[in-house]
Coordinates of C-alpha atoms in Angstrom, one line a residue:
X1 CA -16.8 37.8 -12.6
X2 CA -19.3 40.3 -11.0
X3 CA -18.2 39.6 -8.1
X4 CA -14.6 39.7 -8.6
X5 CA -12.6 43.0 -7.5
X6 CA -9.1 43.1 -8.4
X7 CA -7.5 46.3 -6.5
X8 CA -3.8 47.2 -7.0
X9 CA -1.1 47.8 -3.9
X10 CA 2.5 48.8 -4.1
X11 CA 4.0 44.9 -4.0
X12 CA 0.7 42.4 -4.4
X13 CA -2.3 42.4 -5.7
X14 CA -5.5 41.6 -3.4
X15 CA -8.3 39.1 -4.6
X16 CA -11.8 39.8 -2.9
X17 CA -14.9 39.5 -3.2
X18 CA -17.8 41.7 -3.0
X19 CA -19.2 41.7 0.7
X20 CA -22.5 39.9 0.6
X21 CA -22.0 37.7 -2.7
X22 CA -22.3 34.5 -3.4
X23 CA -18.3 34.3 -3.4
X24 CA -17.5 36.0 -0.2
X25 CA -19.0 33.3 2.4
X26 CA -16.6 33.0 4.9
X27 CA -17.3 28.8 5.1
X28 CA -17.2 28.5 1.2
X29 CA -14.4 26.4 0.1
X30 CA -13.2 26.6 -3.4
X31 CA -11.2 25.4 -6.1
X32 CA -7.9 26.6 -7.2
X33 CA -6.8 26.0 -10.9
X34 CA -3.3 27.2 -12.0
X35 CA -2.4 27.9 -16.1
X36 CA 0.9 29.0 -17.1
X37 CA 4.6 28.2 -17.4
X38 CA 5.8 29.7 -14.3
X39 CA 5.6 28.5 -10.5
X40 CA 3.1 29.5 -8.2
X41 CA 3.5 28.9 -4.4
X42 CA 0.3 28.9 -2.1
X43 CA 0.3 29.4 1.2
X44 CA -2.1 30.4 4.3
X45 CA -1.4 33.1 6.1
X46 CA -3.6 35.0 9.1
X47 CA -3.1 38.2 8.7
X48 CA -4.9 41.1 10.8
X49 CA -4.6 44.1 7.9
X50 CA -7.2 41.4 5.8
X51 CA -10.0 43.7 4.8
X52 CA -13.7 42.8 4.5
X53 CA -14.1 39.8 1.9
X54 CA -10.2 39.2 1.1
X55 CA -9.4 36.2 -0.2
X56 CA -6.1 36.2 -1.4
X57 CA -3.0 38.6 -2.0
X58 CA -0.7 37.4 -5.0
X59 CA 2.3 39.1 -5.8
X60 CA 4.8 39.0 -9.2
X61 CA 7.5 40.6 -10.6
X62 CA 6.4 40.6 -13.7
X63 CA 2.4 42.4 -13.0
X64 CA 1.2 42.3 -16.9
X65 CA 1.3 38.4 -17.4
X66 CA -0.5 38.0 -14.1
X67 CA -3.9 36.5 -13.9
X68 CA -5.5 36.3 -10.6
X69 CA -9.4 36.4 -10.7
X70 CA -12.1 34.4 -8.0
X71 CA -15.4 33.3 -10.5
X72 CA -18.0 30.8 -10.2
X73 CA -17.7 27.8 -12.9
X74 CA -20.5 24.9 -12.7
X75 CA -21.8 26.3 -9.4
X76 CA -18.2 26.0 -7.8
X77 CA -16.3 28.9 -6.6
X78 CA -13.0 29.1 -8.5
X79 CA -9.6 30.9 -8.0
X80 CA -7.7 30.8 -11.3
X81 CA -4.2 31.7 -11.4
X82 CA -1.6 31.9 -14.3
X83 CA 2.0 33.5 -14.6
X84 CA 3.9 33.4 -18.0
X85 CA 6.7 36.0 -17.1
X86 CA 7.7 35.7 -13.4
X87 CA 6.1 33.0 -10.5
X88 CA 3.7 33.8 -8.4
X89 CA 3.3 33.7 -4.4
X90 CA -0.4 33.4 -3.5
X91 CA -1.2 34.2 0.3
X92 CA -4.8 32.9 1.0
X93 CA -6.5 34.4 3.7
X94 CA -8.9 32.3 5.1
X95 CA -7.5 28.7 6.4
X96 CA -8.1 25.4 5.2
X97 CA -10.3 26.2 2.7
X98 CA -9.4 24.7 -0.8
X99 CA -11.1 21.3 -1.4
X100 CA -9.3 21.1 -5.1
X101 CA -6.0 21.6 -6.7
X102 CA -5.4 21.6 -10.5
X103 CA -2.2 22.1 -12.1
X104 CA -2.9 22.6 -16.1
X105 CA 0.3 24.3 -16.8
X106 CA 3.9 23.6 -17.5
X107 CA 5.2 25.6 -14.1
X108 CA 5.7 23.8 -10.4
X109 CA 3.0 24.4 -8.3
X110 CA 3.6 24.3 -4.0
X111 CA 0.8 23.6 -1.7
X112 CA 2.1 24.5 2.6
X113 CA 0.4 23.5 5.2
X114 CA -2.9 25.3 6.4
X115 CA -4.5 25.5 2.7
X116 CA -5.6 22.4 2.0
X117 CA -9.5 21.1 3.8
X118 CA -8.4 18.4 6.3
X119 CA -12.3 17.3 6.9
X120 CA -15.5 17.1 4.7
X121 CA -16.5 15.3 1.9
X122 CA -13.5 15.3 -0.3
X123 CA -9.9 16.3 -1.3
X124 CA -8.7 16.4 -4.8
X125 CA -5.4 17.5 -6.2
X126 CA -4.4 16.7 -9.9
X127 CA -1.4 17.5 -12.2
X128 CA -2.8 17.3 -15.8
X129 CA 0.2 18.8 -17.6
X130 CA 4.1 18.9 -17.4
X131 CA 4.4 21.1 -14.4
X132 CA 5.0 19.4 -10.5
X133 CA 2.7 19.6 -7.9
X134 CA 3.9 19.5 -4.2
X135 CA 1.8 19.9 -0.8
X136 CA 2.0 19.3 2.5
X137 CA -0.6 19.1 4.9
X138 CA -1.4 17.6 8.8
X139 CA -3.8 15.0 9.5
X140 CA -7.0 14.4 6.8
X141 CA -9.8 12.8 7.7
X142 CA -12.4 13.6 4.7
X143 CA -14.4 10.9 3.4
X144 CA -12.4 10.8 -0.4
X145 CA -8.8 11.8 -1.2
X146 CA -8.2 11.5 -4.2
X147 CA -4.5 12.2 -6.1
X148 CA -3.9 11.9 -9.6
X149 CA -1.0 13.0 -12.0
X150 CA -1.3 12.6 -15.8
X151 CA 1.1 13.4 -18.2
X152 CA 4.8 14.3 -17.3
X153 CA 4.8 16.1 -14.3
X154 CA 5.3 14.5 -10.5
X155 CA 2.9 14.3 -7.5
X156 CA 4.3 14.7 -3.9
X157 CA 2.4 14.7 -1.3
X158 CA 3.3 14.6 2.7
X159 CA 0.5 14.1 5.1
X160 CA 1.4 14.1 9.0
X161 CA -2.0 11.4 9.3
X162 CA -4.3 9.4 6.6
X163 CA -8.1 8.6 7.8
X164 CA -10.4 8.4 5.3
X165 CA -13.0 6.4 4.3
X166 CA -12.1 6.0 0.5
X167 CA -8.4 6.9 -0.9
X168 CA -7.4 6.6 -4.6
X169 CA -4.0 7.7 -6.5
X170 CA -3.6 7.8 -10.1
X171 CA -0.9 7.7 -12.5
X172 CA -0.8 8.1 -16.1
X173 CA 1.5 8.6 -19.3
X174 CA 5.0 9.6 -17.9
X175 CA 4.0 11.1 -15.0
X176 CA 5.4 10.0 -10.9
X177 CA 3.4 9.9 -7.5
X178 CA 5.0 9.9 -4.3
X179 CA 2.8 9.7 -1.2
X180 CA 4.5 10.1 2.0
X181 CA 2.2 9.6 5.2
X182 CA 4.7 10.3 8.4
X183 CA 2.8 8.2 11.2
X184 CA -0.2 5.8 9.5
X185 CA -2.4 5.7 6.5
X186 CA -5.9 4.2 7.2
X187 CA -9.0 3.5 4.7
X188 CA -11.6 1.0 4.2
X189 CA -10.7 1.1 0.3
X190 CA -7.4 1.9 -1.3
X191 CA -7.4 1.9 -4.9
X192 CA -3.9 2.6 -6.7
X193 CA -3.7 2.7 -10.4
X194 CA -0.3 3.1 -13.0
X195 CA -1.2 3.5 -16.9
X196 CA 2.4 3.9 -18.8
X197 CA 5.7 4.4 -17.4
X198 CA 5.4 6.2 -14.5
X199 CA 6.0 5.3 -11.2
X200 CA 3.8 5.0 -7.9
X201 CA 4.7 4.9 -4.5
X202 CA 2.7 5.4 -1.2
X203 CA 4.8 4.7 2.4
X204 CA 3.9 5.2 5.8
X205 CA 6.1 5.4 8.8
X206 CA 3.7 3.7 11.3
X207 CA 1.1 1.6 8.6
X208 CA -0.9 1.4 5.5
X209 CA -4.4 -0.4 6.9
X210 CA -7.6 -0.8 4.9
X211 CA -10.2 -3.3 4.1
X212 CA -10.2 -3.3 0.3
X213 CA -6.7 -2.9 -1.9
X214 CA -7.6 -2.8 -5.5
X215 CA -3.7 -2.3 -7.7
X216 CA -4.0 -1.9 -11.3
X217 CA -0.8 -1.2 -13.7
X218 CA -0.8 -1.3 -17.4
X219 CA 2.6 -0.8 -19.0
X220 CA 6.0 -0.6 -17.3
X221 CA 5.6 1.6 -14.8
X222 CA 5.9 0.6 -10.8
X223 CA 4.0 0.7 -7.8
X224 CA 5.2 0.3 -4.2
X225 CA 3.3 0.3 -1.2
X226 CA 4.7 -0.1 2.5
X227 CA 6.7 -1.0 4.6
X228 CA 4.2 -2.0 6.6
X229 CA 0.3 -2.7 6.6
X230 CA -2.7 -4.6 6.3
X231 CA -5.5 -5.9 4.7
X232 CA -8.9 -8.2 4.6
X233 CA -9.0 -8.5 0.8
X234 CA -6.6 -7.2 -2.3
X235 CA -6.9 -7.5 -6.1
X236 CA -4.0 -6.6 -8.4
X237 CA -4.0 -6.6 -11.9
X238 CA -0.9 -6.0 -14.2
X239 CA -0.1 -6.5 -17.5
X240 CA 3.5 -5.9 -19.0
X241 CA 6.9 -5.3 -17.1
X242 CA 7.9 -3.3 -14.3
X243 CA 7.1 -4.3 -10.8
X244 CA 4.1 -4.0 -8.2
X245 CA 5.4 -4.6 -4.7
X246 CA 2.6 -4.9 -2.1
X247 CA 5.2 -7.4 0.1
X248 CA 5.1 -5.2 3.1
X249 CA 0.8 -5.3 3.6
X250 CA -0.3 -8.5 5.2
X251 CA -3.5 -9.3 3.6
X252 CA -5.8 -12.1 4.5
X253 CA -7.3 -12.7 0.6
X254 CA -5.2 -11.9 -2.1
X255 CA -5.9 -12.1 -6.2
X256 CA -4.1 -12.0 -8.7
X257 CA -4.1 -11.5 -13.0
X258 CA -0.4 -11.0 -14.1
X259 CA 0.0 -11.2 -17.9
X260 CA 3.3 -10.0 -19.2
X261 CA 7.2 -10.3 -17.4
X262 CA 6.5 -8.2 -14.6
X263 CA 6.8 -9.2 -11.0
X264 CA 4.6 -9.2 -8.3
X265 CA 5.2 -9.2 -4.5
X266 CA 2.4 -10.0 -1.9
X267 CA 1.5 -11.0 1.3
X268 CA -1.2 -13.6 2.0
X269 CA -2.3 -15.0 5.6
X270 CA -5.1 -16.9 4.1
X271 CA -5.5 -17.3 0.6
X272 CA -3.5 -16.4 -2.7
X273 CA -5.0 -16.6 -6.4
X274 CA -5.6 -16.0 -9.2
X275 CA -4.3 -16.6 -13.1
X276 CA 0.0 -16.1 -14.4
X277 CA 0.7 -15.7 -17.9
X278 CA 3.7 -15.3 -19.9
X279 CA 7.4 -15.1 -18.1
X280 CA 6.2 -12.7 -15.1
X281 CA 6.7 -14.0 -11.9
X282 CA 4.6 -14.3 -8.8
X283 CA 6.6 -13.8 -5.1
X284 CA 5.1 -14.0 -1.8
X285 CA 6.7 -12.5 1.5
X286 CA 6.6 -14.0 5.0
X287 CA 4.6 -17.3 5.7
X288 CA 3.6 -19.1 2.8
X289 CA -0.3 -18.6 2.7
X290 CA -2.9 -21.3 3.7
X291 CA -3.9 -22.4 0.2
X292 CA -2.8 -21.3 -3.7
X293 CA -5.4 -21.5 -6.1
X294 CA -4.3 -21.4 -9.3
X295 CA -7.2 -21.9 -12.2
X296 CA -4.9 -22.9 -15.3
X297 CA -2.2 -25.2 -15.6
X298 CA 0.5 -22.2 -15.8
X299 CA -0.7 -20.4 -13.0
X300 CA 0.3 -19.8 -9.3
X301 CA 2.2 -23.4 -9.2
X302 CA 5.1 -20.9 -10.1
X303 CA 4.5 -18.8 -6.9
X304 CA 7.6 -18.7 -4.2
X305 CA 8.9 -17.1 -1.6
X306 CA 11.2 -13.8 -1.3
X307 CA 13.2 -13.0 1.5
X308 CA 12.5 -9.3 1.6
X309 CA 9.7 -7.2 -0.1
X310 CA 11.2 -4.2 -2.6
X311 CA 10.9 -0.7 -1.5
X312 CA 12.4 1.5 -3.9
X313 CA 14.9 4.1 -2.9
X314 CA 13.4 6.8 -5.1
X315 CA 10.0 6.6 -2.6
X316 CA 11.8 10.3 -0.8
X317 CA 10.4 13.3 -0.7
X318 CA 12.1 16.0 -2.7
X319 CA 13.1 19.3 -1.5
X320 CA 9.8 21.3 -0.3
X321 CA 9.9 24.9 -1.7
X322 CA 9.2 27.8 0.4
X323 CA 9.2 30.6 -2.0
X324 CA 8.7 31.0 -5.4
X325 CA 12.6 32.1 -5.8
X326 CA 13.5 28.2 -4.4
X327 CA 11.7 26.3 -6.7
X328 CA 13.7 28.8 -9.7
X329 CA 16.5 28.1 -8.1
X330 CA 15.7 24.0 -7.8
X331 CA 15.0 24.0 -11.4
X332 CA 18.5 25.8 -12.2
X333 CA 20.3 23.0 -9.9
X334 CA 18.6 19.9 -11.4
X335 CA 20.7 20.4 -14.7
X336 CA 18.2 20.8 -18.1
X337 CA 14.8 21.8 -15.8
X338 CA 13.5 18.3 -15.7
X339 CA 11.4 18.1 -13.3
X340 CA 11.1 14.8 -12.3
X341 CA 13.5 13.8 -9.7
X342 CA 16.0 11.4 -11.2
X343 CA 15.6 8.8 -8.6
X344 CA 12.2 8.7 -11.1
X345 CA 14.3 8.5 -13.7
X346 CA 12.9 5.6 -16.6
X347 CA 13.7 5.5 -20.0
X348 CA 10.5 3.8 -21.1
X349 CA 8.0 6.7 -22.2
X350 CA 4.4 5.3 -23.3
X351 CA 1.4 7.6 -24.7
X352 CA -1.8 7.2 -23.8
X353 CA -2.2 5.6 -27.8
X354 CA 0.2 3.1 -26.8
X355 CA -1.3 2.0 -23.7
X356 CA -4.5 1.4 -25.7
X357 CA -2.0 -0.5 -28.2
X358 CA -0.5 -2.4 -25.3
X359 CA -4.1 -3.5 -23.9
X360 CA -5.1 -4.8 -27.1
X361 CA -2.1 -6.8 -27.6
X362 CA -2.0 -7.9 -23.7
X363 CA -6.2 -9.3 -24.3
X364 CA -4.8 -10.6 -27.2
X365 CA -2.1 -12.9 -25.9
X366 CA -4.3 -13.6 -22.6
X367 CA -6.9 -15.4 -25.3
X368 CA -4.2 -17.4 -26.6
X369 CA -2.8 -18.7 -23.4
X370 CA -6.5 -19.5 -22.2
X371 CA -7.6 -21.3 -25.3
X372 CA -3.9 -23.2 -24.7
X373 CA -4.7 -24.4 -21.8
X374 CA -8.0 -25.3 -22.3
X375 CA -6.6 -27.4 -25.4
X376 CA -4.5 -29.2 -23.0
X377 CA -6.9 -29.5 -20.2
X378 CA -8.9 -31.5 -22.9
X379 CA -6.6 -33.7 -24.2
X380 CA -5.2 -35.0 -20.8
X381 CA -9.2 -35.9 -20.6
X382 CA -9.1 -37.7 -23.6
X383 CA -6.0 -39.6 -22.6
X384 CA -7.4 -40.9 -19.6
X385 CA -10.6 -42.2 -20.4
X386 CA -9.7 -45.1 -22.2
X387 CA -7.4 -46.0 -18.7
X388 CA -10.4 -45.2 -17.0
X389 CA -12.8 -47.6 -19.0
X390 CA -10.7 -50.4 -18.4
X391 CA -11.0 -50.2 -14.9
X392 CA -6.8 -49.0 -14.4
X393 CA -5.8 -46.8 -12.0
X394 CA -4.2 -43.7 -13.1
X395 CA -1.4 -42.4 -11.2
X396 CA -1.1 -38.5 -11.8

């Protein structure tokens, strides 16, 4: 806060730095965390009037709910905004230069084009409360992106390019992601999780490619990836209903734990296992893969083809806000202020107590099942080794 100078203008508010601190390097990239009930718009903007060590000019209607302030927190250089009366439209000054995003409040938060780090070590954006989160940004090429929403709000993000060496999106509670690549999405390791309701979907217009696909869901939420794509090796994991659709990426390897009635869609070139319990079931698109292993008696044996791989219609991006006065005005139109788009519309809502609820039942009924099988397994044993003793063939 000693370095943090807040100086008043007739319609914003400028956010600088004193010249020579440890907040005012012009290669420093920072973290923006936004509080409140009321939207905030950020946006990049080069502007010639910028005076030594600006970083920012924010401007409200309302000036005495406004909380604007640059401060360092665990070593990291942090711009913290909050509006309760009146949104906010924050013009950052130096380009390309925020490496986090945190929404924590109830309000919609917009991220344009030119704020966002396209290169470096990482990229992190996160909705942690009810409030959206939407940005837009060209091609990124940092080494981790990582995207995560968690509780009831919705993720959106557009990218005009994807290369990076490790990509993760994360979903949890109520909450919606939609990631929307316009040409392709590469990564040598994808790793897409759903806990809850929510829903997941990542699309490409050219391809999704990477080497590793990791897909877990708990709960009834859905995940689609595609159209189109590929990969060397995929594990998915799922456990109750809704559906994971990974038909449109060709992968060579592909595993497989479904417990629950969910269903599953893949693609495997080479080989397709893993273990099926309960009424779920287990589809494959395209050629039917070189080999299914199954390990128990009701496993993959109920595997079969599907004609076409699902692709939800709600995978769109919603309406990008420019200013502050379109996302009020979005939120008047929508009919009650929800949100969430209703093409993300489910009327399953889980808490992170029921998920652990649901887990515990799900390991539950996987023990059952194995120790089933197992039973079985023996007894056919048993069955045939008198046969076998008496030197008869056994036809199976």
């Amino acid at each position: 806060m000693k370095d943090t100078i807040s100086d008043d203008a007739v319609s914003y508010w400028t956010v600088h730095c004193t010249p020579g601190g440890s907040l005012c390097d012009e290669g420093q990239n920072f973290v923006v965390i936004v509080t409140g009930s009321d939207d905030v718009v950020l946006r990049y903007e080069n502007s010639l009037t910028a005076g030594n060590g600006d970083v920012a000019r924010v401007s409200a209607k309302e000036s005495d709910s406004l909380v604007a302030q640059l401060m360092m927190i665990d070593g990291l250089p942090v711009l913290e905004l909050s509006a309760k009366e009146g949104n906010l439209d924050v013009v950052l000054l130096r380009k390309e230069r925020v490496h986090q995003v945190v929404n924590q409040g109830s309000g919609n938060v917009a991220v344009h084009d030119g704020v966002l780090v396209t290169s470096g070590p990482g990229l992190t954006v996160s909705a942690l409360g009810s409030g959206d989160v939407s940005l837009t940004a060209s091609t990124i090429t940092v080494d981790d992106l990582t995207l995560s929403s968690q509780g009831s709000g919705r993720l959106q993000a557009s990218f005009s390019e994807v290369k990076v060496k490790t990509a993760s999106v994360e979903v949890s509670s109520s909450a919606d992601a939609t990631v929307i690549v316009e040409s392709s999405a590469a990564t040598d390791s994808l790793a897409v999780s759903v806990q809850g309701s929510g829903s997941l979907c990542l699309t490409a217009g050219s391809s999704i490619d990477t080497n590793q696909l990791n897909i877990k869901k708990i709960g009834a939420g859905d995940v689609s990836l595609g159209p189109r794509g590929s990969c060397q090796d995929a594990k998915l994991t799922t456990t109750g209903p809704g559906t994971v659709d990974a038909g449109g990426i060709q992968c060579k390897n592909v595993n497989v734990d479904l417990l629950g009635n969910g269903n599953v869609v893949v693609q495997a070139t080479g080989t397709l296992s893993g273990d099926v319990y309960g009424s779920g079931h287990l589809k494959y698109y395209g050629n039917a893969p070189k080999s299914i292993d199954n390990v128990n008696y009701m496993g993959l044996v109920t595997a079969s083809p599907v004609s076409s791989a699902y692709h939800p219609s709600g995978c769109t991006a919603k309406q990008f806000p420019l200013k502050p006065t379109d996302t009020v005005e979005a939120s008047s139109s929508s009919g009650g202020g929800d949100s969430v788009g209703e093409e993300f519309s489910y009327h399953v809502t889980i808490d992170q107590s029921n998920i652990v609820y649901l887990a515990a039942v799900v390991f539950l009924v996987a023990l059952a099942l194995r120790w089933f099988n197992e039973s079985r397994r023996r007894a056919r044993e048993e069955q045939r080794q008198p046969l076998v003793g008496a030197g008869r063939r056994v036809y199976m």
